[in-house]
Tab-separated table of C-alpha atoms in Angstrom:
chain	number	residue	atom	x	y	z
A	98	UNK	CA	-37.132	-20.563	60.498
A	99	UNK	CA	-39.072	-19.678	57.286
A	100	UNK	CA	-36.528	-18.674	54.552
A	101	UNK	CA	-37.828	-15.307	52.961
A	102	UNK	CA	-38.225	-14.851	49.123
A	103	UNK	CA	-35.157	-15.354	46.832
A	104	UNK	CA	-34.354	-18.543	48.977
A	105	UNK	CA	-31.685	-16.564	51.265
A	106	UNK	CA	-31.411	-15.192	54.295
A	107	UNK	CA	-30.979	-11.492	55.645
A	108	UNK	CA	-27.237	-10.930	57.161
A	109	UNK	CA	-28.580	-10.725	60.299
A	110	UNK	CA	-30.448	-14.010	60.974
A	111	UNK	CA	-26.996	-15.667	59.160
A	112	UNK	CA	-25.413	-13.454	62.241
A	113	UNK	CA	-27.658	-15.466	64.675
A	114	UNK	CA	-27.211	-18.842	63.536
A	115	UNK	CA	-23.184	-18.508	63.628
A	116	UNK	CA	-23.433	-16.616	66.861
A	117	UNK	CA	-25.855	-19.510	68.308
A	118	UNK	CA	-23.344	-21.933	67.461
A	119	UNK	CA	-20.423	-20.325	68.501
A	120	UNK	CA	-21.658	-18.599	71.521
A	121	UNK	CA	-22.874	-15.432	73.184
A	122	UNK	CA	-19.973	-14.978	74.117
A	123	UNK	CA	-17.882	-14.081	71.225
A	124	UNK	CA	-19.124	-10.372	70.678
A	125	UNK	CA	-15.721	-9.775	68.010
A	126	UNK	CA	-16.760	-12.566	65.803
A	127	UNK	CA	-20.434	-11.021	66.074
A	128	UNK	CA	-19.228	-7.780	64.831
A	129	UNK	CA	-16.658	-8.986	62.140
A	130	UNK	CA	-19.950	-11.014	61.030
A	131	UNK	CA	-22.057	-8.009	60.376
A	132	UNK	CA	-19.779	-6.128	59.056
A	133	UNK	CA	-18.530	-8.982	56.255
A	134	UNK	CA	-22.620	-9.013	55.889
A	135	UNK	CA	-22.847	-5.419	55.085
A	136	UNK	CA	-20.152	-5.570	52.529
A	137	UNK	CA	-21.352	-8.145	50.729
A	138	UNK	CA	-25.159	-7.175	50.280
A	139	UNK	CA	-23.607	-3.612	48.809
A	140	UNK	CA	-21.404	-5.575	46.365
A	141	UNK	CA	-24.041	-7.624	45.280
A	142	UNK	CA	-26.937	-4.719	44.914
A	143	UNK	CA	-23.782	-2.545	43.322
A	144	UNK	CA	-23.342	-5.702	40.676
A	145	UNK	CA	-27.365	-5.753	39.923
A	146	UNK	CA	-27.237	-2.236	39.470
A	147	UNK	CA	-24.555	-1.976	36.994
A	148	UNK	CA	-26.091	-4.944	35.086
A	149	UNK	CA	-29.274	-3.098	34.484
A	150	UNK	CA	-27.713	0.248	33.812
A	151	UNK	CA	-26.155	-1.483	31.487
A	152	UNK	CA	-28.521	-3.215	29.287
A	153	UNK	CA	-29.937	-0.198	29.191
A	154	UNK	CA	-27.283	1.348	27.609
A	155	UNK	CA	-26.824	-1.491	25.320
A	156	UNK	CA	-30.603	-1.155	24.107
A	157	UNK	CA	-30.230	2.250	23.427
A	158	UNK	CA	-26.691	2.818	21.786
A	159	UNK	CA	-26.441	4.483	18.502
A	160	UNK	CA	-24.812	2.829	15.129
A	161	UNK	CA	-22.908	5.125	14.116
A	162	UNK	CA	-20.247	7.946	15.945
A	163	UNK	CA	-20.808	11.458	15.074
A	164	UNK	CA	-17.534	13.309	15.082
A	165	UNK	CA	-18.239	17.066	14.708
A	166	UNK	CA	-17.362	19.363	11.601
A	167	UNK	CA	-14.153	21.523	11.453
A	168	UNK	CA	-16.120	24.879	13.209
A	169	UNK	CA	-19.017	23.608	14.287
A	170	UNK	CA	-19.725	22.223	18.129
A	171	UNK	CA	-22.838	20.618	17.021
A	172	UNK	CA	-22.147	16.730	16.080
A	173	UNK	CA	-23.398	15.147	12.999
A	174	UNK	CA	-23.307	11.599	11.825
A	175	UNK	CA	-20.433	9.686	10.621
A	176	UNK	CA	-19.905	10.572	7.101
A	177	UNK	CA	-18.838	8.050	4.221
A	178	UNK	CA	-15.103	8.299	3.123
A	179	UNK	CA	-13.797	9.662	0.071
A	180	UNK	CA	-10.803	7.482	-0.976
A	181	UNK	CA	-8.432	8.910	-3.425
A	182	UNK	CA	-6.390	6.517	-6.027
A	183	UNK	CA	-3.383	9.423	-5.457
A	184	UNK	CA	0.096	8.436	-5.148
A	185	UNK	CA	0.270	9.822	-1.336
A	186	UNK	CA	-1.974	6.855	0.408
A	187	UNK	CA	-1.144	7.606	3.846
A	188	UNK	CA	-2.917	10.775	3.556
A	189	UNK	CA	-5.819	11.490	6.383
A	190	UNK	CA	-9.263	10.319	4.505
A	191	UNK	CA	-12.025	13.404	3.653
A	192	UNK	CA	-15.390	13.109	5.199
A	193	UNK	CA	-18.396	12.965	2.486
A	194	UNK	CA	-20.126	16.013	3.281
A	195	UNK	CA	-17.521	17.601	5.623
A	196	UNK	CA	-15.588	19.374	2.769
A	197	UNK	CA	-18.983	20.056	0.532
A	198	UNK	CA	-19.405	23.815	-0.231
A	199	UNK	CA	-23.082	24.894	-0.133
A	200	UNK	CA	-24.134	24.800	-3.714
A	201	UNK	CA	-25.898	27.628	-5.668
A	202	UNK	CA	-28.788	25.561	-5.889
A	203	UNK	CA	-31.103	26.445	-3.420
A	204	UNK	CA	-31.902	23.478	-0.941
A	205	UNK	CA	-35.170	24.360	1.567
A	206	UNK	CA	-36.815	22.014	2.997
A	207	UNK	CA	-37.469	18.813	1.554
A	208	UNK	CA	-40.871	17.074	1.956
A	209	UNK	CA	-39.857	13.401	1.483
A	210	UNK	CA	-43.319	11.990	1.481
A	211	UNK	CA	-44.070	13.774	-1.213
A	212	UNK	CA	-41.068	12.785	-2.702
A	213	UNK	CA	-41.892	9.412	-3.067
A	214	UNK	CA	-45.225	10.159	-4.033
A	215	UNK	CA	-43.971	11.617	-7.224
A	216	UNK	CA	-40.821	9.809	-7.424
A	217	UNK	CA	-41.702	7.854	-10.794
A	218	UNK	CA	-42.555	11.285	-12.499
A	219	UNK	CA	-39.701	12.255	-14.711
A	220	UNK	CA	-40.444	13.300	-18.097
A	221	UNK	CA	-40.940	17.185	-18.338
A	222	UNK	CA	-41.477	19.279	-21.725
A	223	UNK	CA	-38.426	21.464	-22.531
A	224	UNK	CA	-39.116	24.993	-22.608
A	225	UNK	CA	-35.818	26.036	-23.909
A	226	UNK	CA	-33.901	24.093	-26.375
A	227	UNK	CA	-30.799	24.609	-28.552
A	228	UNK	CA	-31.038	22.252	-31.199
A	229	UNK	CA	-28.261	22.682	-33.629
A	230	UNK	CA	-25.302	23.004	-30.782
A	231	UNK	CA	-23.468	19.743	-31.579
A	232	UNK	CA	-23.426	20.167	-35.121
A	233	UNK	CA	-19.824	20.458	-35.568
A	234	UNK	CA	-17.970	22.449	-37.445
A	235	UNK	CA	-19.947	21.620	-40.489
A	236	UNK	CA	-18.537	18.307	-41.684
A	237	UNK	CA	-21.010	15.755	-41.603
A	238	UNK	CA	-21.058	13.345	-39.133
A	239	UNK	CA	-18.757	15.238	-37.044
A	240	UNK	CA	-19.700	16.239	-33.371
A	241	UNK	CA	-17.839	18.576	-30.947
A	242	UNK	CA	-14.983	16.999	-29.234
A	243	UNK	CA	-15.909	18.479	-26.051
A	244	UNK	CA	-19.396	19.025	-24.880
A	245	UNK	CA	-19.461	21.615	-21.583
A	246	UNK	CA	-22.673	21.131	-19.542
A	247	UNK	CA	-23.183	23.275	-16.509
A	248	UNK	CA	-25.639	23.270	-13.739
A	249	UNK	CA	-27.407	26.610	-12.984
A	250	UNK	CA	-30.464	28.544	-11.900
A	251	UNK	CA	-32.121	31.475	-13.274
A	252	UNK	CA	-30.374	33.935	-11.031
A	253	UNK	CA	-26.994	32.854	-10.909
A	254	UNK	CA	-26.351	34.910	-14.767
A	255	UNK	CA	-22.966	36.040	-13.039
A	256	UNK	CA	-21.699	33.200	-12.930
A	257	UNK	CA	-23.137	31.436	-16.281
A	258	UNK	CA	-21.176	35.244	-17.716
A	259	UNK	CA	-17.727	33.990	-15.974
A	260	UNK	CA	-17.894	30.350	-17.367
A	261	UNK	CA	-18.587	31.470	-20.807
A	262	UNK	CA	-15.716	34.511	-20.949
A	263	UNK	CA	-13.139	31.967	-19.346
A	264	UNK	CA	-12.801	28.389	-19.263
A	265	UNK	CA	-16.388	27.284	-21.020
A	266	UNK	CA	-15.582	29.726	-24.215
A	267	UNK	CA	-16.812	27.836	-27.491
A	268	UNK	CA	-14.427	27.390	-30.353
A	269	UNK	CA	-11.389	25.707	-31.190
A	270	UNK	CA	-9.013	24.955	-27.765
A	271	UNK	CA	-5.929	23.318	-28.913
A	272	UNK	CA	-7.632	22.119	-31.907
A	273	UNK	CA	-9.881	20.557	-30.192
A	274	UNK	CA	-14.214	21.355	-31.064
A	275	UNK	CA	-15.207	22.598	-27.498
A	276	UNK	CA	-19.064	24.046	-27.257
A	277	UNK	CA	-21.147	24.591	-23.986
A	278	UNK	CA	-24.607	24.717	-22.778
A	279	UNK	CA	-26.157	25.840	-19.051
A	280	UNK	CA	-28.869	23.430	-17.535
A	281	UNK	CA	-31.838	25.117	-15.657
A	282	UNK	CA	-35.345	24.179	-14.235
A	283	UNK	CA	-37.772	26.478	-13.545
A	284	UNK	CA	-37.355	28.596	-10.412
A	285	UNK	CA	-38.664	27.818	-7.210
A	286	UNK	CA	-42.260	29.591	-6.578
A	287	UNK	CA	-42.086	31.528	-10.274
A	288	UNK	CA	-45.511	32.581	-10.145
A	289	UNK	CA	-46.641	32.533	-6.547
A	290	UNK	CA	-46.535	36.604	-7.111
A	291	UNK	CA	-48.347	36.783	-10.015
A	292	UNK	CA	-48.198	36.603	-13.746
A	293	UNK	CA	-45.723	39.501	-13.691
A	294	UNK	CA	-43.015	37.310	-12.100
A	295	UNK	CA	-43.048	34.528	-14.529
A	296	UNK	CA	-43.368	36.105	-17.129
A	297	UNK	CA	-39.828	39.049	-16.197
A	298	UNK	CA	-38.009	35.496	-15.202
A	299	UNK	CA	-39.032	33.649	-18.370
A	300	UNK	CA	-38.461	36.282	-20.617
A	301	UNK	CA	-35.169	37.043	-19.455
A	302	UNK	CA	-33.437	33.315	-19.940
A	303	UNK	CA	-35.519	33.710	-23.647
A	304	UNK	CA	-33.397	36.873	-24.270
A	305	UNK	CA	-30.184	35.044	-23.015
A	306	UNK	CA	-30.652	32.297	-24.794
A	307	UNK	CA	-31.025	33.960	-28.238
A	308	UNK	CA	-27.867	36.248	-27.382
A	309	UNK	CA	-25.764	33.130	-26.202
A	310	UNK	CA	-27.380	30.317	-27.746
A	311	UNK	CA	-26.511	27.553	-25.010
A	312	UNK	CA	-29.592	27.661	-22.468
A	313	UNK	CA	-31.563	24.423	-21.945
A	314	UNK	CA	-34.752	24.812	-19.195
A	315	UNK	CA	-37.036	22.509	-18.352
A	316	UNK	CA	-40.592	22.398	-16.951
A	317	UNK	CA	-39.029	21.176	-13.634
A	318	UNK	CA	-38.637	23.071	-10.362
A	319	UNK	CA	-35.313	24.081	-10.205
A	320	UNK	CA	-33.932	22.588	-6.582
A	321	UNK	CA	-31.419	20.485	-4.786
A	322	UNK	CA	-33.191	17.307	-5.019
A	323	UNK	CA	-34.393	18.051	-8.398
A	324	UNK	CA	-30.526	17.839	-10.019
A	325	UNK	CA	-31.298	14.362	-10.571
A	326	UNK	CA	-34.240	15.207	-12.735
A	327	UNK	CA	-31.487	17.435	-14.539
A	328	UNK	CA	-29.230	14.229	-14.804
A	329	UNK	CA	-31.734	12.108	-16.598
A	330	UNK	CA	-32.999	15.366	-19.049
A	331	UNK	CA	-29.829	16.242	-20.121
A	332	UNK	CA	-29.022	12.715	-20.811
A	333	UNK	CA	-31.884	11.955	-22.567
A	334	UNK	CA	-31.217	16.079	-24.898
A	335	UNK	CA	-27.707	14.826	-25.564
A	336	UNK	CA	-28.400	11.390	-26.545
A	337	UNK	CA	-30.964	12.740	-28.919
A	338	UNK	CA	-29.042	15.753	-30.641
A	339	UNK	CA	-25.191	15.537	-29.916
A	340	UNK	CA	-25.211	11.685	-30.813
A	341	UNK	CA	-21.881	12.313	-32.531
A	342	UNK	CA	-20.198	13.969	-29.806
A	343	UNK	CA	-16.632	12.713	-28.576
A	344	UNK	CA	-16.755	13.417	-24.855
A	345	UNK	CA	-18.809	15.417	-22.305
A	346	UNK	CA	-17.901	17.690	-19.518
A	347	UNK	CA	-20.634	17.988	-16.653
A	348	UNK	CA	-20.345	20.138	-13.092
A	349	UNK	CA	-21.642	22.898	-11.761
A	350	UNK	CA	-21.369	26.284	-12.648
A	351	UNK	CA	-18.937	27.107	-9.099
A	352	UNK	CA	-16.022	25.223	-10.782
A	353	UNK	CA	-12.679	25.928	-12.256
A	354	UNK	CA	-11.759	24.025	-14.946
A	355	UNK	CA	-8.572	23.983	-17.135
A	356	UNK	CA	-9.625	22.624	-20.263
A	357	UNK	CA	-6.262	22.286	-21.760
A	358	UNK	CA	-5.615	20.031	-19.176
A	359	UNK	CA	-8.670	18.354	-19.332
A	360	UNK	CA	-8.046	17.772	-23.585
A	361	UNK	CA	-4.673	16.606	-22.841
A	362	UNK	CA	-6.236	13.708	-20.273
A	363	UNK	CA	-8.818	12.651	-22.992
A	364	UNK	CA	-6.223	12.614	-26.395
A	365	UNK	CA	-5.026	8.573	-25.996
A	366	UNK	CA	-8.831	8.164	-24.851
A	367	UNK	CA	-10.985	6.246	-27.360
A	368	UNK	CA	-14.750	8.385	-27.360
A	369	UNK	CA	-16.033	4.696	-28.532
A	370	UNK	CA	-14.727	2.967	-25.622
A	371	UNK	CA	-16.547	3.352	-21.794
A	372	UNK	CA	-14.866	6.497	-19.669
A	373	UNK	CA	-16.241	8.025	-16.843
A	374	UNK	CA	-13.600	9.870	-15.082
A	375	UNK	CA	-13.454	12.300	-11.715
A	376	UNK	CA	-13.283	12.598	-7.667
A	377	UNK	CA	-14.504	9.130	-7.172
A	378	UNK	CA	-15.568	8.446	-3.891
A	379	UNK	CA	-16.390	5.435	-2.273
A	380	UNK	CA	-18.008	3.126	0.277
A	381	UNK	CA	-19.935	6.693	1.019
A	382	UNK	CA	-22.508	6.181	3.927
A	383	UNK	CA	-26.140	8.174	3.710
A	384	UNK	CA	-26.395	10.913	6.340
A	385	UNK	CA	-29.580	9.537	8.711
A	386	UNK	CA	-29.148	13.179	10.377
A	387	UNK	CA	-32.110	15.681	9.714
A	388	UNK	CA	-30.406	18.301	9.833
A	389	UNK	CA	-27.886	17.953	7.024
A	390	UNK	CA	-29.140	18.511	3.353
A	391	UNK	CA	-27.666	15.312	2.206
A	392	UNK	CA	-30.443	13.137	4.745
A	393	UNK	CA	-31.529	10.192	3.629
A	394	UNK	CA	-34.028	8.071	5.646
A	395	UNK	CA	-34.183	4.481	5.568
A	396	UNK	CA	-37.571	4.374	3.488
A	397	UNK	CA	-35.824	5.947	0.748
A	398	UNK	CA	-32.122	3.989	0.913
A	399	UNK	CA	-32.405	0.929	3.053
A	400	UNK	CA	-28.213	0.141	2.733
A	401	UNK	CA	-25.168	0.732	4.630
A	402	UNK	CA	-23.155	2.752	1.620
A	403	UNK	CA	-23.603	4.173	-1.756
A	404	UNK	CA	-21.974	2.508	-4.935
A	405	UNK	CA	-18.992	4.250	-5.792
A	406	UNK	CA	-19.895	7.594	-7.941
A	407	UNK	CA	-17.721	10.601	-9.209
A	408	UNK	CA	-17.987	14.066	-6.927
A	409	UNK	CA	-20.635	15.809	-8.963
A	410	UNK	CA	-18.896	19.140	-9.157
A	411	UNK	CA	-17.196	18.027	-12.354
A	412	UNK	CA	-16.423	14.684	-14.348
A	413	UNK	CA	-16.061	13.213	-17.829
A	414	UNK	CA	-17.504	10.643	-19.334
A	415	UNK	CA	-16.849	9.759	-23.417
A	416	UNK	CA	-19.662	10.143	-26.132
A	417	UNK	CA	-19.932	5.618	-25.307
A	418	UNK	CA	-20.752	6.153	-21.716
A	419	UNK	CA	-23.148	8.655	-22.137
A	420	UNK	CA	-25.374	7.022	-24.537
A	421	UNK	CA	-25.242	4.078	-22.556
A	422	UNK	CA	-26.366	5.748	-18.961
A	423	UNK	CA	-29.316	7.265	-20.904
A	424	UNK	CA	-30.667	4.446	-21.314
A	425	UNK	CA	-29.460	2.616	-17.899
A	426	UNK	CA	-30.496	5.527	-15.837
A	427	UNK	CA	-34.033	5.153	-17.386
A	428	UNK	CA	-34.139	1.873	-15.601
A	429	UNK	CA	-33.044	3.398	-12.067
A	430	UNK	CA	-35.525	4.125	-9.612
A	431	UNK	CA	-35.148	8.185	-9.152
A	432	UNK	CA	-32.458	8.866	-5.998
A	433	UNK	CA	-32.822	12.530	-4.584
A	434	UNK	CA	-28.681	13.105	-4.836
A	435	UNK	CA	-27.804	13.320	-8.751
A	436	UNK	CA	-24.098	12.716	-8.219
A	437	UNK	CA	-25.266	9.109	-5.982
A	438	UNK	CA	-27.944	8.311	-8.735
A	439	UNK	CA	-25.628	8.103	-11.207
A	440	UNK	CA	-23.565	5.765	-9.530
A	441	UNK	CA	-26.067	3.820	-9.540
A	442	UNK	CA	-26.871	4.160	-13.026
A	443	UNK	CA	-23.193	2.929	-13.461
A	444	UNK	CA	-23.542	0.148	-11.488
A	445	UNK	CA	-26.243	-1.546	-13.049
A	446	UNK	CA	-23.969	-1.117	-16.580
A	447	UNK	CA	-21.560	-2.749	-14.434
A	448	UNK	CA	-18.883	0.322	-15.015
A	449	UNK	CA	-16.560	1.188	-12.720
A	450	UNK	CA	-15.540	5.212	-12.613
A	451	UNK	CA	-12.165	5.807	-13.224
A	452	UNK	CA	-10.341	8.188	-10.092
A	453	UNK	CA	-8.130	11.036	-10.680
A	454	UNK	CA	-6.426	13.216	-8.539
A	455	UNK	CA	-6.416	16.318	-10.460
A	456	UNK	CA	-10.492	16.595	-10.374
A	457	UNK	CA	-10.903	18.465	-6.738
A	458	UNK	CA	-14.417	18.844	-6.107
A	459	UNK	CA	-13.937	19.350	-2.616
A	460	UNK	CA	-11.076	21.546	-3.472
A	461	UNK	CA	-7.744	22.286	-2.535
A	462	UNK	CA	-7.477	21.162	1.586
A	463	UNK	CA	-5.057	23.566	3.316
A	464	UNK	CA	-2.089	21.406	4.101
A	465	UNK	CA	-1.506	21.173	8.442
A	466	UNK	CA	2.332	21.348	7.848
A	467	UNK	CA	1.988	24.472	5.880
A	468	UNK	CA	-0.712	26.369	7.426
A	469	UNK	CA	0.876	30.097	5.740
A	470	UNK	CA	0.423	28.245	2.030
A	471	UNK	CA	-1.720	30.121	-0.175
A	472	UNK	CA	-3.736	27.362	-2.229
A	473	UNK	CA	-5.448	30.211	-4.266
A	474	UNK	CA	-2.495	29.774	-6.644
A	475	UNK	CA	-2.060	29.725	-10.348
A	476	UNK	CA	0.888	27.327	-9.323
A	477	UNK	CA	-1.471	24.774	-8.148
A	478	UNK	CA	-4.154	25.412	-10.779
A	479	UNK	CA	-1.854	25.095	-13.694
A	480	UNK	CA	-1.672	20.863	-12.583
A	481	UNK	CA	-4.902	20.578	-12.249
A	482	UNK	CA	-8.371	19.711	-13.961
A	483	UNK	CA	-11.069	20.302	-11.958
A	484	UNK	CA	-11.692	22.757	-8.429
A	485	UNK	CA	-14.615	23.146	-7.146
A	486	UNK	CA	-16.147	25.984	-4.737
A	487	UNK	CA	-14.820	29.356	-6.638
A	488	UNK	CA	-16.707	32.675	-6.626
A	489	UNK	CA	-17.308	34.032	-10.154
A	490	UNK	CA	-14.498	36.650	-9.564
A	491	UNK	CA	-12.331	33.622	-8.631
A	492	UNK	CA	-13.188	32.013	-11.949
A	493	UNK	CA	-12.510	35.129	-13.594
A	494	UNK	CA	-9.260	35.973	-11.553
A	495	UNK	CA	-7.864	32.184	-12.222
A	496	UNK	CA	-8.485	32.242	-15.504
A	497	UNK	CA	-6.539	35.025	-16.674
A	498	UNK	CA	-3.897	34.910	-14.307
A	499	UNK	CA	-3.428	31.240	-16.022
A	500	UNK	CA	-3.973	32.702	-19.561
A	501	UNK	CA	-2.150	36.038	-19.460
A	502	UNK	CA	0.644	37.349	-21.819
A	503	UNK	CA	2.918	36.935	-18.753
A	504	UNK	CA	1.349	33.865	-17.200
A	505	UNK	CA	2.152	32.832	-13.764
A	506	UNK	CA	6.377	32.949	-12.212
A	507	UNK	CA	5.936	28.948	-12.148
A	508	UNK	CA	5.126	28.686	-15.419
A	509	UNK	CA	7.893	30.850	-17.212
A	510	UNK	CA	10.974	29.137	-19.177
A	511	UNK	CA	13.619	30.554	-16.894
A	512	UNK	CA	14.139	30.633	-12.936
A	513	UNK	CA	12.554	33.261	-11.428
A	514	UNK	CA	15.101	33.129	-8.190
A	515	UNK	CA	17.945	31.251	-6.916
A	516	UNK	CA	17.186	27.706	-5.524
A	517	UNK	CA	14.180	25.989	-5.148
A	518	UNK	CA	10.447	27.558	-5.750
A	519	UNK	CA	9.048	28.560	-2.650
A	520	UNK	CA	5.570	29.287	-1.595
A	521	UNK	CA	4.677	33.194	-0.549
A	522	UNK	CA	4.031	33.662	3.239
């Protein structure tokens, strides 16, 4: 008998031989035969079967999990971790861009390969400069103590008007030299109308700049990707004419900050010594999803995670640090995210920046076992540095409930009721 290919024989012709030598008799043995025959052919094509199912499925499996966003059914790519250096470690971990508010910058679609085609461009002429703001309070040699930068665009005057009349007033707070400036590129498409257009934007910030004096605009389209190109300008402006300033305060104009607070952190801190201070977050992973305004494709950041960088709603950094990054962060290849670029920059000085709770610049979570708490609280603010994500009337709000005659029931000398302070339903 000629043995077919594969080198064994069909169930049935292993029938016949055992039958031959057992007899014709034994019809039972016959059928137990086939039937054992049967049995094992389907386990064995079964076990092929799952075997190349499976290495199928091996080829093809994705590196990363994609949990979804609270609200959204559509799943997105495992985010990198924020990990706070806060007293309550057992606390759930935040997801990079889970928690991120949309920023007022506008994002659009980004065109990578042209991206990387202009990459290496990054000096632009400033159109709009304000020379003499660090020059102190007229002693010489004598910067502010506290330099306020904000981010902005053209159109968000509404909330440039609620920084300035609350938290980012100039003048003396609590002795302390604080003034301010607002850093803007030009807008997306000025000019794609006509003449007119420019021309009713430009003049505008012109008119706001000589009633407020603190407007800096560069040559630079003003968008998402392009807040690194802000990083590096303002840099560069403040190493060149507030040289003698103590520290510097940088976030976006969608920020709460309590400045007294803020003074009272940096009064032990030496101005000559390296400080850059915030939400640090670490061992953050790029987002390889399209979809998300924080993607990042290979070609552009080859690396599992990010060095570790402050939340770029709001930080500090002293009058040292910032000299220094100017000139390390003219060294660093240009990085589309501004707050990830300058970890970077910090990395090559081999700094490390410094974590502290009270900067939230993915602001105050709801707590799960207190879902009727009301975190828009001047109870919660008065602790605090930094919160991120406010609505100029927020701001506004916040500010004065903070700053009142009154002031808030937490913050008076005397109980306000019997037993322990309670939070409103």
């Amino acid at each position: 008998m000629k043995a077919p290919i594969g080198g064994w024989l069909p169930h049935r012709e292993l029938l016949s031989l055992f039958a031959g030598s057992a007899g014709c008799g034994h019809t039972d043995m016959r059928r137990r035969l086939r039937l054992r025959g049967d049995a094992s052919l389907t386990l064995l094509l079964g076990a092929a079967l799952g075997l190349l199912l499976y290495a199928q499925r091996d080829g093809t499996a994705p590196t990363t999990s994609a949990p979804g966003e609270p609200g959204r059914t559509v799943p997105g790519p495992t985010p990198g971790f924020r990990l706070f250096q806060a007293p309550n470690k057992g606390a759930d971990l935040q997801a990079y861009e889970e928690d991120t508010l949309e920023p007022p910058t506008p994002t659009g679609p980004f065109d990578f390969g042209r991206y990387l085609r202009a990459k290496d461009q990054r000096r632009f002429p400033l159109l709009i400069n304000q020379p003499h703001k660090c020059l102190g309070g007229g002693a010489p040699g004598r910067g502010p103590d506290l330099l306020i930068a904000v981010k902005s665009v053209a159109a968000d005057f509404e909330r440039r008007q609620a920084v300035r009349q609350t938290w980012g007033a100039e003048g003396r707070v609590q002795g302390a030299l604080v003034r301010r400036v607002f850093l803007l590129g030009v807008p997306r498409g000025a000019g794609s109308d006509g003449a007119g257009t420019q021309t009713h934007w430009r003049s505008l910030l012109h008119a706001e700049s000589r009633a407020y004096a603190d407007i800096l605009l560069w040559a630079f389209d003003d968008t998402f990707f392009n807040l690194t190109l802000k990083e590096i300008h303002f840099l560069a402006w403040a190493s060149a004419y507030c040289h003698d300033v103590r520290f510097v305060f940088k976030g976006d104009a969608d920020v709460f900050v309590h400045v007294g607070n803020l003074l009272e952190f940096l009064a032990p801190r030496d101005p000559a010594h390296d400080l850059l201070a915030g939400d640090v977050i670490i061992q953050a992973r790029p987002i390889r999803l399209r979809a998300s305004k924080y993607y990042i494709p290979e070609a552009v950041y080859g690396l599992p995670a990010y060095p570790a960088y402050a939340g770029g709603g709001g930080f500090v950094l002293s009058g040292a640090t910032l000299r220094r990054l100017s000139g390390a962060c003219a060294q660093v290849e240009l990085f589309p995210i501004d707050d990830v670029f300058l970890g970077m920059c910090l990395q090559r000085l081999r700094l490390t920046p410094e974590s502290h709770p009270a900067f939230r610049t993915f602001g105050i979570p709801q707590p799960s076992a207190a879902p009727h708490l009301r975190t828009f609280d001047p109870c919660f603010y008065r602790e605090l540095v930094v919160v991120h994500g406010l609505s100029a009337a927020d701001i506004w709000l916040m500010w004065h409930m903070l700053n009142g005659p009154h002031g808030p029931p937490c913050a008076r000398s005397g109980p306000v009721a019997a037993g322990p302070f309670q939070w409103g339903p």
